[in-house]
Amino acid sequence: MTQLSRLATALVATLGIAGCGGGTAEDTGFQSVAGANDIVVPTAVATTLRFTDLAVGLHHACGLAAGGAIHCWGSNEYGQLGSAAPMAMCNGGATPCSSTPVPVASTTAFGSLAASLRDSCAVTAAGAVWCWGFGVGGQLGDG
């Protein structure tokens, strides 16, 4: 996925737009389903960090900073932020989350990243893959 398409994906996620493709009127087109906590216009992420790449999952996003550090924000219900640091609680106190980027708990320098529904992965310059988050289906590759 190119940087431009990742940014477009981030905008779509930020705007709360439903996906497009085949299906019923509920899951096609571009329906805005803004709730009380949704921001329906683009807004800057609350950080002074600068990212060279971005990946967006279902309820989380991650940015790759110059130097290879990754910071994630959003829901950490399944560990998809890559941090066990104390966090605020969302969804009525049921889900750990961060509205600002938190560093992924790794000193490894990464060159690229990707996010899925409830997990995230990154690749080092040497080609090693690291994943974190929801792994019940084997998607973390940890056996």
Short mmCIF file of C-alpha atoms in Angstrom, two decimals:
data_model
loop_
_atom_site.label_atom_id
_atom_site.label_comp_id
_atom_site.label_asym_id
_atom_site.label_seq_id
_atom_site.Cartn_x
_atom_site.Cartn_y
_atom_site.Cartn_z
CA MET A 1 0.00 0.00 0.00
CA THR A 2 1.44 3.40 -0.93
CA GLN A 3 1.82 6.23 1.53
CA LEU A 4 -0.90 8.17 -0.29
CA SER A 5 -3.40 5.29 -0.09
CA ARG A 6 -2.55 4.81 3.61
CA LEU A 7 -3.25 8.49 4.23
CA ALA A 8 -6.55 8.17 2.35
CA THR A 9 -7.41 5.17 4.52
CA ALA A 10 -6.59 7.22 7.62
CA LEU A 11 -8.86 10.02 6.45
CA VAL A 12 -11.67 7.58 5.76
CA ALA A 13 -11.23 6.09 9.25
CA THR A 14 -11.04 9.52 10.87
CA LEU A 15 -14.19 10.69 9.14
CA GLY A 16 -16.14 7.63 10.28
CA ILE A 17 -17.07 6.63 6.74
CA ALA A 18 -18.41 3.15 6.09
CA GLY A 19 -16.57 0.98 3.56
CA CYS A 20 -17.50 0.73 -0.09
CA GLY A 21 -18.09 -2.26 -2.32
CA GLY A 22 -20.89 -4.75 -2.82
CA GLY A 23 -23.65 -5.20 -0.29
CA THR A 24 -26.62 -3.39 1.14
CA ALA A 25 -27.11 0.37 1.53
CA GLU A 26 -25.87 0.06 5.12
CA ASP A 27 -22.39 -1.14 4.13
CA THR A 28 -21.82 0.55 0.78
CA GLY A 29 -21.21 4.06 -0.41
CA PHE A 30 -19.92 6.69 1.93
CA GLN A 31 -22.31 6.99 4.83
CA SER A 32 -21.15 9.13 7.70
CA VAL A 33 -22.08 7.67 11.06
CA ALA A 34 -20.76 10.37 13.35
CA GLY A 35 -21.28 9.82 17.04
CA ALA A 36 -20.74 12.07 20.03
CA ASN A 37 -16.98 11.32 20.12
CA ASP A 38 -16.40 11.46 16.38
CA ILE A 39 -14.61 14.34 14.68
CA VAL A 40 -16.16 14.77 11.26
CA VAL A 41 -13.51 17.09 9.83
CA PRO A 42 -9.81 16.25 9.50
CA THR A 43 -7.82 17.21 12.58
CA ALA A 44 -4.17 16.91 13.49
CA VAL A 45 -3.14 14.04 15.76
CA ALA A 46 -2.14 15.50 19.14
CA THR A 47 1.62 15.01 18.98
CA THR A 48 4.82 16.78 18.04
CA LEU A 49 6.11 13.55 16.50
CA ARG A 50 6.55 13.46 12.72
CA PHE A 51 5.78 10.25 10.85
CA THR A 52 7.12 8.91 7.56
CA ASP A 53 4.43 6.24 7.25
CA LEU A 54 1.01 5.44 8.68
CA ALA A 55 -1.10 2.30 9.17
CA VAL A 56 -4.74 2.21 10.27
CA GLY A 57 -6.58 -0.69 11.89
CA LEU A 58 -10.18 -1.00 13.05
CA HIS A 59 -9.92 1.14 16.21
CA HIS A 60 -6.24 2.07 16.18
CA ALA A 61 -3.57 3.72 14.07
CA CYS A 62 0.23 3.57 14.10
CA GLY A 63 2.85 5.94 12.75
CA LEU A 64 6.44 5.19 11.78
CA ALA A 65 8.79 7.97 12.90
CA ALA A 66 12.14 8.83 11.34
CA GLY A 67 14.71 6.56 12.94
CA GLY A 68 12.34 3.57 12.94
CA ALA A 69 10.34 4.03 16.15
CA ILE A 70 6.62 3.24 15.99
CA HIS A 71 3.93 5.03 18.00
CA CYS A 72 0.28 3.91 18.08
CA TRP A 73 -2.97 5.40 19.38
CA GLY A 74 -6.60 4.34 19.76
CA SER A 75 -7.95 1.17 21.36
CA ASN A 76 -5.54 -1.18 23.10
CA GLU A 77 -8.17 -3.80 23.92
CA TYR A 78 -6.12 -6.54 22.25
CA GLY A 79 -2.64 -5.04 22.69
CA GLN A 80 -2.68 -3.57 19.18
CA LEU A 81 -0.88 -0.42 20.41
CA GLY A 82 2.16 -2.52 21.33
CA SER A 83 2.33 -1.10 24.84
CA ALA A 84 1.45 -2.36 28.29
CA ALA A 85 1.85 1.13 29.80
CA PRO A 86 -1.04 2.38 31.95
CA MET A 87 -3.68 4.05 29.77
CA ALA A 88 -7.00 5.81 29.98
CA MET A 89 -10.10 3.63 29.81
CA CYS A 90 -12.66 4.04 27.02
CA ASN A 91 -16.04 2.48 26.28
CA GLY A 92 -17.40 3.12 29.76
CA GLY A 93 -14.19 2.01 31.43
CA ALA A 94 -14.03 -1.35 29.65
CA THR A 95 -11.18 -0.79 27.16
CA PRO A 96 -7.67 0.59 27.60
CA CYS A 97 -6.94 3.30 25.05
CA SER A 98 -4.78 6.30 24.23
CA SER A 99 -5.91 9.39 22.35
CA THR A 100 -2.27 10.35 21.80
CA PRO A 101 0.53 8.25 20.26
CA VAL A 102 2.32 5.90 22.66
CA PRO A 103 5.63 4.25 21.77
CA VAL A 104 5.55 0.58 20.83
CA ALA A 105 7.49 -1.34 23.49
CA SER A 106 10.48 -2.18 21.32
CA THR A 107 13.93 -0.71 20.75
CA THR A 108 14.01 -2.27 17.26
CA ALA A 109 14.23 0.16 14.33
CA PHE A 110 11.54 -0.54 11.75
CA GLY A 111 11.33 0.40 8.08
CA SER A 112 7.64 -0.17 7.38
CA LEU A 113 4.43 -1.07 9.16
CA ALA A 114 0.91 -2.37 8.60
CA ALA A 115 -2.21 -2.66 10.73
CA SER A 116 -5.23 -4.92 10.57
CA LEU A 117 -8.43 -5.12 12.56
CA ARG A 118 -6.88 -5.84 15.97
CA ASP A 119 -3.18 -6.30 15.31
CA SER A 120 -0.18 -4.47 13.91
CA CYS A 121 3.07 -5.61 12.29
CA ALA A 122 6.32 -3.94 11.28
CA VAL A 123 9.33 -4.93 9.19
CA THR A 124 12.96 -4.11 10.03
CA ALA A 125 15.47 -2.96 7.40
CA ALA A 126 16.89 -6.52 7.50
CA GLY A 127 13.46 -7.99 6.68
CA ALA A 128 12.52 -9.38 10.11
CA VAL A 129 8.80 -9.13 10.89
CA TRP A 130 7.46 -8.20 14.34
CA CYS A 131 3.73 -8.35 15.19
CA TRP A 132 1.61 -7.49 18.23
CA GLY A 133 -2.06 -7.46 19.23
CA PHE A 134 -4.83 -10.04 18.75
CA GLY A 135 -3.30 -13.34 17.70
CA VAL A 136 -5.87 -16.08 18.30
CA GLY A 137 -5.90 -16.94 14.58
CA GLY A 138 -2.13 -17.21 14.26
CA GLN A 139 -1.77 -13.83 12.56
CA LEU A 140 1.08 -12.83 14.90
CA GLY A 141 3.21 -15.67 13.56
CA ASP A 142 4.32 -16.73 17.02
CA GLY A 143 3.20 -20.33 16.76
#
